[in-house]
Short mmCIF file of C-alpha atoms in Angstrom, two decimals:
data_model
loop_
_atom_site.label_atom_id
_atom_site.label_comp_id
_atom_site.label_asym_id
_atom_site.label_seq_id
_atom_site.Cartn_x
_atom_site.Cartn_y
_atom_site.Cartn_z
CA MET A 1 14.20 -0.22 -26.52
CA THR A 2 17.69 0.80 -25.02
CA ILE A 3 19.97 3.57 -26.23
CA TYR A 4 23.56 2.89 -26.90
CA VAL A 5 26.06 5.95 -26.24
CA GLY A 6 29.19 5.63 -27.50
CA ASN A 7 32.40 7.46 -27.29
CA LEU A 8 32.05 8.79 -23.92
CA SER A 9 34.33 10.67 -21.76
CA TYR A 10 36.02 8.21 -18.91
CA ARG A 11 34.93 10.99 -16.61
CA ALA A 12 31.10 10.56 -17.46
CA THR A 13 29.09 9.27 -14.56
CA GLU A 14 25.95 7.70 -14.27
CA GLU A 15 24.31 10.97 -12.96
CA ASP A 16 25.82 13.14 -15.63
CA LEU A 17 24.01 10.81 -18.06
CA LYS A 18 20.75 10.77 -16.32
CA VAL A 19 20.77 14.72 -16.36
CA VAL A 20 21.49 14.78 -20.12
CA PHE A 21 18.73 12.38 -20.93
CA ALA A 22 16.36 13.85 -18.27
CA GLU A 23 15.92 16.74 -21.02
CA TYR A 24 13.99 14.18 -23.24
CA GLY A 25 12.12 12.34 -20.68
CA GLU A 26 12.13 10.01 -17.72
CA VAL A 27 15.08 7.99 -17.51
CA LYS A 28 14.53 4.37 -16.12
CA ARG A 29 18.06 3.13 -16.06
CA VAL A 30 21.76 3.95 -16.93
CA VAL A 31 24.55 1.16 -17.31
CA LEU A 32 28.17 2.09 -17.62
CA PRO A 33 30.00 -0.94 -18.27
CA THR A 34 33.52 -1.40 -16.89
CA ASP A 35 36.62 -3.29 -17.88
CA ARG A 36 36.70 -6.77 -15.67
CA GLU A 37 40.30 -6.58 -14.97
CA THR A 38 41.02 -2.90 -14.47
CA GLY A 39 37.72 -1.51 -13.36
CA ARG A 40 37.84 1.43 -15.72
CA LEU A 41 34.99 2.60 -17.68
CA ARG A 42 34.96 1.34 -21.16
CA GLY A 43 33.62 4.47 -22.92
CA PHE A 44 30.08 3.64 -23.61
CA ALA A 45 26.72 3.38 -21.83
CA PHE A 46 23.16 2.07 -22.41
CA VAL A 47 20.22 4.19 -21.43
CA ASP A 48 16.69 3.23 -21.06
CA MET A 49 13.82 5.68 -20.94
CA ASN A 50 10.13 5.35 -20.36
CA GLU A 51 8.75 5.78 -23.98
CA ASP A 52 10.19 4.95 -27.57
CA THR A 53 9.16 8.81 -28.62
CA GLN A 54 11.33 10.09 -25.69
CA GLU A 55 14.33 7.66 -26.67
CA ASP A 56 13.92 8.73 -30.55
CA ALA A 57 14.25 12.30 -29.59
CA ALA A 58 17.35 11.88 -27.49
CA ILE A 59 18.81 9.73 -30.26
CA SER A 60 18.23 12.40 -33.00
CA GLU A 61 19.41 15.49 -30.71
CA LEU A 62 22.28 14.07 -29.11
CA ASP A 63 23.84 11.88 -32.00
CA GLY A 64 27.03 13.59 -33.14
CA ALA A 65 26.65 16.13 -30.30
CA GLU A 66 30.10 17.11 -28.42
CA TRP A 67 29.93 16.46 -24.65
CA MET A 68 32.71 16.58 -22.09
CA GLY A 69 35.19 16.91 -25.21
CA ARG A 70 33.86 13.98 -27.21
CA GLN A 71 31.58 13.84 -30.17
CA LEU A 72 28.71 11.41 -29.12
CA ARG A 73 27.51 8.41 -30.90
CA VAL A 74 24.03 7.77 -29.79
CA ASN A 75 21.50 5.17 -31.37
CA LYS A 76 19.30 2.16 -30.84
CA ALA A 77 21.29 -0.67 -29.16
CA LYS A 78 21.35 -3.65 -30.80
CA PRO A 79 20.33 -7.01 -29.21
CA ARG A 80 23.08 -8.96 -27.78
CA GLU A 81 23.76 -11.99 -30.11
CA GLU A 82 24.03 -15.42 -28.49
CA ASN A 83 27.40 -16.61 -28.10
CA ASN A 84 27.51 -20.29 -29.71
CA GLY A 85 30.97 -20.67 -28.93
CA ASN A 86 32.31 -20.15 -32.40
CA GLY A 87 33.85 -16.85 -31.66
CA ASN A 88 34.72 -17.95 -28.20
CA ARG A 89 38.67 -19.13 -28.06
CA ARG A 90 38.30 -21.36 -25.27
CA GLY A 91 35.06 -22.81 -26.53
CA SER A 92 36.46 -23.40 -30.00
CA TRP A 93 39.56 -25.03 -28.54
CA ALA A 94 37.71 -27.24 -26.12
CA LYS A 95 35.67 -28.43 -29.24
CA LYS A 96 38.86 -29.10 -30.92
CA GLN A 97 40.33 -31.18 -28.12
CA GLU A 98 37.29 -33.14 -27.75
CA SER A 99 37.72 -34.58 -31.51
CA TYR A 100 41.06 -35.92 -30.93
#
């Protein structure tokens, strides 16, 4: 299971998150997505821990907690949905062009 951490401060680092989540168990991985164009952090992260019980404890304790001046949103990450092209502007446009 992966934990979604939202409403992060843009100053938060991977190491900062490891320290906070280590209080609940061993952290396997932290991912801080960045904007493709600007390289800036996007204000959320994904955290993987070794055991589901550790993740559950971290979620229940940290969701709504204030950290670095922001109120965190912490919950189980939802699986990424397959993009079938319907929501993709280029994909939709290309399909329309082919039908002409």
